[in-house]
Short mmCIF file of C-alpha atoms and ligand atoms in Angstrom, two decimals:
data_model
loop_
_atom_site.label_atom_id
_atom_site.label_comp_id
_atom_site.label_asym_id
_atom_site.label_seq_id
_atom_site.Cartn_x
_atom_site.Cartn_y
_atom_site.Cartn_z
CA MET V 1 -0.10 0.33 0.13
CA THR V 2 2.05 3.34 -0.98
CA ARG V 3 2.05 5.65 2.17
CA ARG V 4 0.38 9.14 2.31
CA GLN V 5 1.48 12.47 3.70
CA LEU V 6 0.38 15.56 3.59
CA PRO V 7 2.89 18.12 1.21
CA ARG V 8 5.28 20.05 2.98
CA TRP V 9 5.09 23.92 1.47
CA SER V 10 9.27 23.08 1.58
CA GLU V 11 8.28 20.45 -1.13
CA LEU V 12 6.13 22.47 -3.13
CA ARG V 13 8.12 25.36 -3.54
CA PRO V 14 10.26 24.39 -5.75
CA LEU V 15 7.64 22.89 -8.43
CA LEU V 16 5.65 26.50 -8.91
CA ARG V 17 6.36 28.56 -10.99
CA VAL V 18 3.97 31.51 -12.12
CA LYS V 19 5.10 33.18 -15.22
CA SER V 20 4.10 37.41 -15.34
CA PRO V 21 1.12 37.31 -17.95
CA THR V 22 1.88 38.22 -21.44
CA LEU V 23 -0.02 41.81 -21.96
CA ASP V 24 0.14 41.12 -24.78
CA PRO V 25 -3.10 39.85 -27.24
CA VAL V 26 -0.98 39.12 -30.55
CA GLU V 27 1.83 38.44 -28.35
CA ARG V 28 -0.97 35.86 -26.08
CA ARG V 29 -2.03 34.37 -28.79
CA LEU V 30 0.81 34.17 -31.39
CA SER V 31 3.12 32.52 -28.08
CA GLN V 32 0.39 29.44 -27.69
CA ALA V 33 1.10 28.86 -32.15
CA HIS V 34 3.82 25.34 -31.99
CA THR V 35 3.19 24.61 -35.38
CA ILE V 36 1.80 25.76 -38.82
CA GLY V 37 -1.03 24.23 -37.49
CA ASP V 38 -1.98 25.69 -34.51
CA LEU V 39 -1.77 28.83 -36.05
CA ARG V 40 -4.51 27.95 -38.34
CA THR V 41 -6.57 27.00 -35.27
CA ILE V 42 -5.80 30.83 -34.24
CA ALA V 43 -6.74 31.96 -37.30
CA ARG V 44 -10.06 30.32 -38.00
CA ARG V 45 -11.20 31.55 -34.77
CA ARG V 46 -10.86 35.51 -35.85
CA THR V 47 -11.42 35.16 -39.09
CA PRO V 48 -14.58 35.53 -40.92
CA ARG V 49 -15.63 31.78 -42.64
CA ALA V 50 -16.12 32.64 -46.58
CA VAL V 51 -12.04 34.64 -45.75
CA PHE V 52 -11.03 32.00 -44.11
CA ASP V 53 -12.73 29.44 -46.24
CA TYR V 54 -11.85 31.33 -49.29
CA THR V 55 -7.88 30.70 -47.39
CA ASP V 56 -7.99 26.81 -46.52
CA GLY V 57 -10.47 25.87 -49.48
CA ALA V 58 -9.78 23.34 -53.18
CA ALA V 59 -11.11 23.14 -56.09
CA GLU V 60 -13.80 20.65 -55.48
CA GLN V 61 -13.45 17.94 -53.93
CA GLU V 62 -10.06 19.39 -52.70
CA THR V 63 -9.10 16.10 -53.95
CA SER V 64 -5.68 17.38 -55.14
CA LEU V 65 -5.11 19.46 -51.83
CA ARG V 66 -6.14 16.11 -49.58
CA ARG V 67 -3.44 13.91 -51.70
CA ALA V 68 -0.02 16.68 -51.51
CA TYR V 69 -0.79 17.12 -47.22
CA GLN V 70 -0.98 12.70 -47.63
CA SER V 71 1.92 12.25 -50.20
CA PHE V 72 4.51 14.38 -47.25
CA SER V 73 2.88 11.88 -44.29
CA LYS V 74 3.69 8.85 -46.92
CA VAL V 75 7.66 10.12 -46.51
CA GLU V 76 9.93 8.19 -44.33
CA PHE V 77 13.07 9.71 -43.27
CA HIS V 78 15.94 7.34 -43.01
CA PRO V 79 18.69 9.28 -40.45
CA ASN V 80 22.51 8.63 -39.75
CA VAL V 81 23.20 8.58 -36.16
CA LEU V 82 26.61 9.40 -33.84
CA ARG V 83 26.89 13.05 -36.42
CA ASP V 84 27.83 16.36 -34.54
CA VAL V 85 25.14 18.36 -35.42
CA SER V 86 25.03 21.50 -33.16
CA ALA V 87 25.63 23.31 -35.70
CA VAL V 88 22.96 23.40 -38.78
CA ASP V 89 23.62 25.14 -41.86
CA THR V 90 19.50 26.47 -43.41
CA SER V 91 20.65 27.90 -46.68
CA ARG V 92 19.93 27.27 -49.90
CA ASN V 93 21.34 29.28 -53.35
CA MET V 94 17.80 29.99 -54.99
CA LEU V 95 17.85 32.03 -58.16
CA GLY V 96 22.24 32.43 -57.86
CA SER V 97 21.92 33.99 -54.43
CA ARG V 98 22.04 32.63 -51.27
CA ARG V 99 19.21 32.52 -49.46
CA ALA V 100 18.46 32.47 -45.96
CA LEU V 101 16.16 29.24 -45.62
CA PRO V 102 15.48 27.09 -48.07
CA PHE V 103 11.94 28.26 -49.71
CA ALA V 104 10.01 31.23 -50.52
CA PHE V 105 6.69 33.11 -49.45
CA ALA V 106 3.92 31.94 -52.44
CA PRO V 107 2.42 34.98 -54.59
CA THR V 108 -1.30 35.11 -52.86
CA GLY V 109 -3.84 37.55 -54.44
CA PHE V 110 -6.64 39.60 -51.92
CA THR V 111 -3.74 38.91 -49.47
CA ARG V 112 -4.85 42.57 -47.39
CA MET V 113 -9.14 40.95 -47.41
CA MET V 114 -6.89 38.21 -44.83
CA GLN V 115 -5.74 40.32 -42.33
CA HIS V 116 -4.89 44.36 -43.31
CA GLU V 117 -1.25 44.89 -43.05
CA GLY V 118 -1.26 42.39 -46.24
CA GLU V 119 1.83 42.05 -49.00
CA ARG V 120 3.75 44.40 -46.77
CA ALA V 121 3.77 43.01 -43.20
CA VAL V 122 4.51 40.09 -45.12
CA ALA V 123 7.53 41.09 -48.05
CA ARG V 124 9.27 42.54 -44.44
CA VAL V 125 8.87 39.42 -42.85
CA ALA V 126 10.92 38.08 -46.27
CA GLU V 127 13.15 40.76 -46.18
CA ARG V 128 14.24 40.22 -41.82
CA SER V 129 14.03 36.58 -42.58
CA GLY V 130 16.24 36.53 -46.53
CA ILE V 131 13.58 35.01 -48.01
CA PRO V 132 11.91 35.71 -51.37
CA PHE V 133 8.45 36.98 -51.69
CA GLY V 134 6.45 36.89 -54.36
CA LEU V 135 3.77 39.35 -55.54
CA SER V 136 0.72 38.05 -57.11
CA THR V 137 -0.66 40.02 -60.27
CA MET V 138 -4.35 39.62 -58.22
CA GLY V 139 -2.47 41.44 -54.98
CA THR V 140 -4.04 44.06 -53.02
CA THR V 141 -0.80 46.24 -52.88
CA SER V 142 1.04 47.94 -55.94
CA ILE V 143 3.75 46.90 -57.25
CA GLU V 144 5.36 50.17 -55.72
CA ASP V 145 3.90 49.87 -52.57
CA VAL V 146 5.77 46.98 -52.07
CA ALA V 147 9.11 47.88 -53.56
CA SER V 148 8.93 50.88 -51.37
CA ALA V 149 7.77 48.78 -48.04
CA ALA V 150 10.75 46.38 -48.26
CA PRO V 151 13.41 47.87 -50.74
CA ASN V 152 15.35 44.86 -49.67
CA ALA V 153 13.44 41.84 -50.03
CA ARG V 154 14.31 39.95 -52.76
CA LYS V 155 10.47 39.73 -54.46
CA TRP V 156 9.13 38.14 -57.11
CA PHE V 157 6.63 39.39 -59.34
CA GLN V 158 3.64 36.70 -59.96
CA LEU V 159 2.06 37.58 -63.56
CA TYR V 160 -1.10 35.54 -64.97
CA VAL V 161 -1.63 36.66 -68.84
CA TRP V 162 -4.69 38.34 -69.68
CA LYS V 163 -6.35 39.46 -72.91
CA ASP V 164 -4.81 42.81 -72.72
CA ARG V 165 -1.48 41.90 -73.98
CA ALA V 166 -1.35 45.33 -72.74
CA ALA V 167 -2.04 45.81 -69.77
CA GLY V 168 0.11 42.74 -68.73
CA LYS V 169 3.67 44.28 -71.00
CA GLU V 170 3.69 47.35 -68.93
CA LEU V 171 2.75 45.42 -65.19
CA VAL V 172 6.28 44.01 -66.16
CA ARG V 173 7.38 46.97 -66.82
CA ARG V 174 6.71 48.55 -63.46
CA ALA V 175 7.59 45.50 -61.77
CA GLN V 176 11.57 45.44 -63.55
CA ASP V 177 11.31 49.20 -62.79
CA SER V 178 10.74 48.85 -58.82
CA GLY V 179 13.61 45.92 -58.65
CA TYR V 180 12.02 42.94 -59.15
CA GLU V 181 14.57 40.02 -58.45
CA ALA V 182 12.41 37.48 -60.45
CA LEU V 183 9.28 37.70 -63.11
CA VAL V 184 7.14 33.93 -62.49
CA LEU V 185 4.52 33.18 -65.41
CA THR V 186 1.81 31.36 -63.83
CA VAL V 187 0.35 29.50 -65.62
CA ASP V 188 -2.74 26.63 -64.64
CA THR V 189 -5.38 28.99 -64.73
CA PRO V 190 -6.87 29.37 -68.02
CA VAL V 191 -10.03 29.56 -66.46
CA ALA V 192 -11.30 29.43 -62.80
CA GLY V 193 -11.42 26.21 -60.52
CA ALA V 194 -15.02 25.62 -58.98
CA ARG V 195 -13.95 26.64 -55.25
CA MET V 196 -16.97 25.24 -53.63
CA ARG V 197 -16.13 26.28 -49.88
CA ASP V 198 -16.56 30.27 -51.70
CA VAL V 199 -19.60 29.23 -53.92
CA ARG V 200 -21.25 27.88 -51.15
CA ASN V 201 -20.83 30.89 -48.86
CA GLY V 202 -21.15 33.67 -51.71
CA LEU V 203 -17.52 35.28 -51.41
CA SER V 204 -17.22 38.28 -53.41
CA ILE V 205 -14.44 40.29 -53.71
CA PRO V 206 -14.35 42.88 -52.03
CA PRO V 207 -17.03 41.17 -48.91
CA SER V 208 -20.07 43.04 -49.35
CA LEU V 209 -21.65 43.21 -46.82
CA THR V 210 -25.22 41.56 -46.40
CA LEU V 211 -26.82 40.55 -43.33
CA ARG V 212 -24.87 37.04 -43.26
CA THR V 213 -22.09 39.42 -42.77
CA ILE V 214 -23.12 41.58 -40.89
CA LEU V 215 -24.07 38.96 -38.12
CA ASP V 216 -20.58 37.82 -39.02
CA GLY V 217 -19.12 40.76 -38.09
CA ALA V 218 -20.42 40.05 -34.00
CA THR V 219 -18.36 37.41 -33.90
CA HIS V 220 -15.22 39.08 -35.54
CA PRO V 221 -15.65 42.63 -34.23
CA ALA V 222 -11.63 42.73 -34.78
CA TRP V 223 -11.46 41.24 -38.98
CA TRP V 224 -14.37 44.10 -39.46
CA PHE V 225 -12.75 47.01 -37.88
CA ASN V 226 -8.87 47.16 -39.43
CA LEU V 227 -11.21 46.37 -43.23
CA LEU V 228 -13.23 49.04 -42.81
CA THR V 229 -10.82 51.43 -41.01
CA THR V 230 -7.73 50.92 -43.09
CA GLU V 231 -7.24 51.37 -46.96
CA PRO V 232 -10.18 50.41 -48.60
CA LEU V 233 -9.90 46.22 -49.92
CA GLN V 234 -9.72 46.68 -53.71
CA PHE V 235 -6.81 45.74 -56.20
CA ALA V 236 -3.50 47.11 -56.75
CA SER V 237 -3.08 46.46 -60.11
CA LEU V 238 -6.05 45.75 -62.01
CA SER V 239 -9.16 47.99 -61.71
CA SER V 240 -12.00 48.15 -58.83
CA TRP V 241 -13.76 44.65 -59.54
CA GLU V 242 -17.05 43.74 -58.23
CA GLY V 243 -18.53 40.25 -58.27
CA THR V 244 -16.67 36.42 -57.58
CA VAL V 245 -12.59 35.76 -57.80
CA ALA V 246 -14.35 33.03 -60.24
CA ASP V 247 -15.86 35.44 -62.40
CA LEU V 248 -13.52 38.13 -62.40
CA ILE V 249 -11.05 35.70 -63.67
CA ASN V 250 -13.02 34.17 -66.90
CA LYS V 251 -13.66 37.58 -67.49
CA MET V 252 -9.57 38.43 -67.51
CA PHE V 253 -7.79 35.29 -68.01
CA ASP V 254 -6.44 34.30 -71.58
CA PRO V 255 -7.21 30.58 -71.63
CA THR V 256 -5.87 31.43 -75.28
CA VAL V 257 -2.58 31.43 -73.80
CA THR V 258 0.48 29.42 -74.78
CA VAL V 259 4.25 28.73 -75.13
CA GLU V 260 4.93 31.09 -77.55
CA ASP V 261 3.17 33.88 -74.95
CA LEU V 262 6.36 32.52 -72.76
CA GLU V 263 8.70 33.49 -75.45
CA TRP V 264 6.59 37.33 -75.27
CA LEU V 265 7.41 37.77 -71.67
CA ARG V 266 10.99 35.59 -72.28
CA GLY V 267 11.89 38.64 -74.77
CA LEU V 268 10.50 41.52 -72.40
CA TRP V 269 12.29 40.61 -69.73
CA LYS V 270 15.61 40.92 -67.96
CA GLY V 271 15.96 38.91 -65.28
CA PRO V 272 14.97 35.06 -63.86
CA LEU V 273 12.76 33.81 -65.39
CA ILE V 274 10.10 31.18 -63.71
CA VAL V 275 6.91 29.38 -65.03
CA LYS V 276 5.34 27.82 -62.31
CA GLY V 277 1.78 25.67 -62.76
CA ILE V 278 4.39 22.60 -63.92
CA GLN V 279 2.43 18.70 -63.67
CA ASN V 280 4.08 16.68 -65.64
CA ALA V 281 7.79 16.36 -66.91
CA ALA V 282 7.01 17.15 -70.10
CA ASP V 283 5.99 20.29 -69.76
CA ALA V 284 9.01 21.16 -67.46
CA ARG V 285 11.29 20.13 -70.12
CA MET V 286 9.32 22.53 -73.37
CA VAL V 287 9.17 25.10 -70.92
CA VAL V 288 12.36 24.83 -69.74
CA ASP V 289 13.34 24.88 -73.91
CA HIS V 290 11.59 28.77 -74.09
CA GLY V 291 13.60 30.45 -71.74
CA ALA V 292 12.12 29.26 -68.57
CA ASP V 293 14.86 29.55 -65.83
CA ALA V 294 13.37 27.47 -63.21
CA VAL V 295 10.37 26.16 -62.96
CA ILE V 296 7.83 25.34 -60.28
CA LEU V 297 5.60 22.19 -59.60
CA SER V 298 2.19 22.94 -57.97
CA ASN V 299 -1.15 22.38 -59.27
CA HIS V 300 -2.35 25.36 -57.16
CA GLY V 301 -2.93 24.58 -53.56
CA GLY V 302 -4.93 22.51 -55.08
CA ARG V 303 -7.09 24.88 -56.11
CA GLN V 304 -7.98 25.01 -59.34
CA LEU V 305 -7.47 21.34 -61.16
CA ASP V 306 -8.92 18.45 -58.77
CA ARG V 307 -7.57 15.16 -58.86
CA ALA V 308 -4.19 16.67 -60.04
CA PRO V 309 -0.34 15.14 -59.92
CA THR V 310 0.65 15.27 -56.17
CA MET V 311 4.06 17.26 -56.80
CA LEU V 312 6.09 14.98 -54.05
CA GLU V 313 6.06 12.19 -57.14
CA LEU V 314 5.95 13.97 -59.50
CA LEU V 315 9.43 15.11 -58.37
CA PRO V 316 11.05 12.96 -59.67
CA SER V 317 10.81 12.53 -63.45
CA VAL V 318 10.82 16.31 -63.95
CA LEU V 319 14.93 16.47 -62.55
CA ASP V 320 14.73 13.66 -64.99
CA ARG V 321 13.66 15.15 -68.04
CA VAL V 322 14.96 18.73 -66.36
CA GLY V 323 17.91 17.90 -65.99
CA ASP V 324 20.81 20.38 -64.75
CA ASP V 325 19.20 22.98 -67.25
CA ALA V 326 17.04 24.43 -64.61
CA GLU V 327 16.14 25.22 -61.10
CA VAL V 328 12.94 22.74 -59.78
CA TYR V 329 11.22 24.34 -56.82
CA LEU V 330 7.84 23.03 -55.46
CA ASP V 331 4.27 23.47 -53.82
CA THR V 332 1.64 22.75 -52.29
CA GLY V 333 0.48 21.10 -48.85
CA ILE V 334 3.65 22.10 -46.74
CA LEU V 335 2.71 22.37 -44.00
CA SER V 336 5.86 22.01 -41.77
CA GLY V 337 9.26 22.35 -41.95
CA ALA V 338 10.32 19.03 -42.75
CA ASP V 339 8.14 18.77 -45.38
CA ILE V 340 10.69 20.96 -47.23
CA VAL V 341 13.77 19.02 -46.15
CA ALA V 342 11.47 16.20 -47.37
CA ALA V 343 11.47 18.00 -50.92
CA LEU V 344 15.22 18.93 -51.13
CA ALA V 345 16.32 16.16 -49.74
CA ARG V 346 14.32 14.51 -52.95
CA GLY V 347 15.99 17.08 -55.51
CA ALA V 348 13.99 20.35 -55.26
CA ARG V 349 15.74 22.89 -54.89
CA GLY V 350 13.16 24.83 -52.78
CA CYS V 351 9.88 25.59 -52.07
CA LEU V 352 7.12 28.32 -51.66
CA VAL V 353 4.06 27.52 -49.33
CA GLY V 354 1.19 29.55 -49.10
CA ARG V 355 -1.38 28.87 -46.51
CA ALA V 356 1.14 28.61 -43.74
CA PHE V 357 2.24 32.53 -44.27
CA LEU V 358 -2.05 33.50 -44.71
CA TYR V 359 -2.48 31.75 -41.60
CA GLY V 360 0.43 32.88 -39.79
CA LEU V 361 -0.70 36.71 -40.87
CA MET V 362 -4.83 35.71 -40.09
CA ALA V 363 -3.19 34.71 -36.07
CA GLY V 364 -1.41 37.57 -35.56
CA GLY V 365 -0.64 40.00 -38.89
CA GLU V 366 3.25 41.18 -39.55
CA ARG V 367 4.37 39.15 -35.97
CA GLY V 368 1.58 35.68 -37.35
CA VAL V 369 3.89 35.97 -40.26
CA GLN V 370 7.29 36.25 -38.56
CA ARG V 371 5.95 32.79 -36.64
CA THR V 372 5.17 31.01 -39.33
CA VAL V 373 8.81 32.14 -39.81
CA GLU V 374 10.47 31.07 -37.21
CA ILE V 375 7.74 27.37 -36.94
CA LEU V 376 9.31 26.18 -40.28
CA GLY V 377 13.03 27.35 -39.79
CA SER V 378 13.38 26.00 -36.28
CA GLU V 379 11.61 22.28 -37.49
CA ILE V 380 13.85 22.75 -41.15
CA THR V 381 17.23 22.92 -38.31
CA ARG V 382 15.70 19.80 -36.30
CA THR V 383 14.94 17.68 -38.43
CA LEU V 384 18.19 17.80 -39.86
CA GLN V 385 20.06 17.35 -36.95
CA LEU V 386 17.38 14.98 -36.22
CA LEU V 387 19.03 13.14 -39.88
CA GLY V 388 22.88 13.93 -39.33
CA VAL V 389 23.28 16.53 -41.29
CA THR V 390 24.34 19.13 -41.35
CA ALA V 391 23.24 21.19 -44.21
CA VAL V 392 20.39 21.62 -45.79
CA ASP V 393 22.55 21.02 -49.10
CA ASP V 394 24.09 18.08 -47.61
CA LEU V 395 20.64 15.99 -48.60
CA THR V 396 20.28 13.28 -50.43
CA GLU V 397 18.11 10.95 -51.88
CA GLU V 398 18.56 8.44 -49.61
CA HIS V 399 17.40 10.00 -46.12
CA ALA V 400 13.76 9.84 -47.61
CA THR V 401 11.64 7.24 -49.31
CA LEU V 402 7.80 7.18 -50.22
CA ARG V 403 5.90 4.87 -48.36
CA GLN V 404 3.93 3.53 -50.81
C1 FMN M 1 -5.85 32.15 -50.81
C2 FMN M 1 -4.91 32.30 -51.87
C3 FMN M 1 -4.54 32.64 -52.97
C4 FMN M 1 -3.18 32.29 -54.26
N1 FMN M 1 -3.62 32.88 -55.39
C5 FMN M 1 -2.54 32.93 -56.40
C6 FMN M 1 -2.20 33.60 -57.24
O1 FMN M 1 -3.24 35.04 -57.16
N2 FMN M 1 -1.19 33.72 -58.02
C7 FMN M 1 -0.72 31.83 -58.39
O2 FMN M 1 0.02 32.65 -58.76
N3 FMN M 1 -1.00 31.17 -57.30
C8 FMN M 1 -1.17 31.69 -55.92
N4 FMN M 1 -1.81 30.83 -54.76
C9 FMN M 1 -1.43 29.75 -55.09
C10 FMN M 1 -0.01 30.06 -53.94
O3 FMN M 1 0.22 30.71 -55.16
C11 FMN M 1 0.89 28.31 -54.30
O4 FMN M 1 0.83 27.80 -55.34
C12 FMN M 1 -0.18 27.54 -52.62
O5 FMN M 1 -0.75 28.03 -52.09
C13 FMN M 1 0.95 26.67 -52.08
O6 FMN M 1 -0.09 25.22 -51.65
P1 FMN M 1 -0.43 25.31 -49.58
O7 FMN M 1 -1.24 26.88 -49.83
O8 FMN M 1 -0.69 23.89 -49.31
O9 FMN M 1 0.92 25.98 -49.72
C14 FMN M 1 -3.46 30.32 -53.89
C15 FMN M 1 -3.12 30.42 -53.02
C16 FMN M 1 -3.70 31.01 -52.11
C17 FMN M 1 -3.94 29.88 -50.82
#
């Protein structure tokens, strides 16, 4: 039988840990986020349903996105033990220069809708963290305003080719004049994907004031207050639009775009040209033969064609076909630093993350995005150490296989 006694103060005292309360509400919130999943939970609480769903959701049955998440869970790491891993180098050469971390912020539209600080906040975090920032054609901050908010960030401008070629040419010129490092042409959006959550939520840009959204204002007052008391939410590179995202894409985007348009852009843009949205090896080869310096294997975060290939599984065939002729990046479904390590071990030059930083933005603005980088960065470091690897550049295929 266990003998019991009354606890003595001298024994209790060393166990007591009274923390002084964190008064700053953003700090308090973010201190509870230890994973990207935690940031997502906070983001969901703080953002109106239609806006959260626009970010979180994907197309049709969302199979592409689900499979992408599953593909990362199929990764099996193979560690080496008894290595000195006290210091780890997470940097990576991307487009010819060294970046502190092997990932970039993917271009995302309507970023100020998720949280009013928007693109400027994300670009500033990119600048501080030494990683590239992608500004979308559908962004809510102009090319020039992002450049002056984060003059030293490595900025990539993402272009959609529109029916109005002169307007696209003008954006390319402005990006060049504002010192953007690379041009990213997105090619997986000839028409809009069917994002069923947006259809069901009746999402329009800008969000309209209906009885439903007004009621939502009661449960997300901070979001609505910020929306209504900061600069109006509008596209920075398009004339104003009132309607759904799908209608906008279908009206402005050009479904006749071909590889000849890539050559046209190659002629206009002096720096590195990246093609985003490649989903098979033959297309990767084709765009490289027509002037692309890098390709991003991506199915747009599962937001375009549903049941698209998973990028981690597609990667080996693309690497075979492209060889050293172009850098190969990968996105869709990355929610942890270990996902990034797996992609690099399997041969990707780098990764892009979309939702991972948007959840951070929605959870805590600029500091939330910084938290995303801290989480991903420490996960990359820890995974490398546990793998017995001291540098991202030392990862090989043998460190990560896919279980069937
Ligand atoms: C809310 C949202 C908006 C996006 N907008 C764009 C866009 O304007 N242009 C683009 O090329 N890709 C866009 N994407 C796709 C991202 O660039 C990237 O490919 C995708 O987010 C990667 O998947 P992940 O979110 O699972 O990391 C968007 C993605 C999200 C989540």
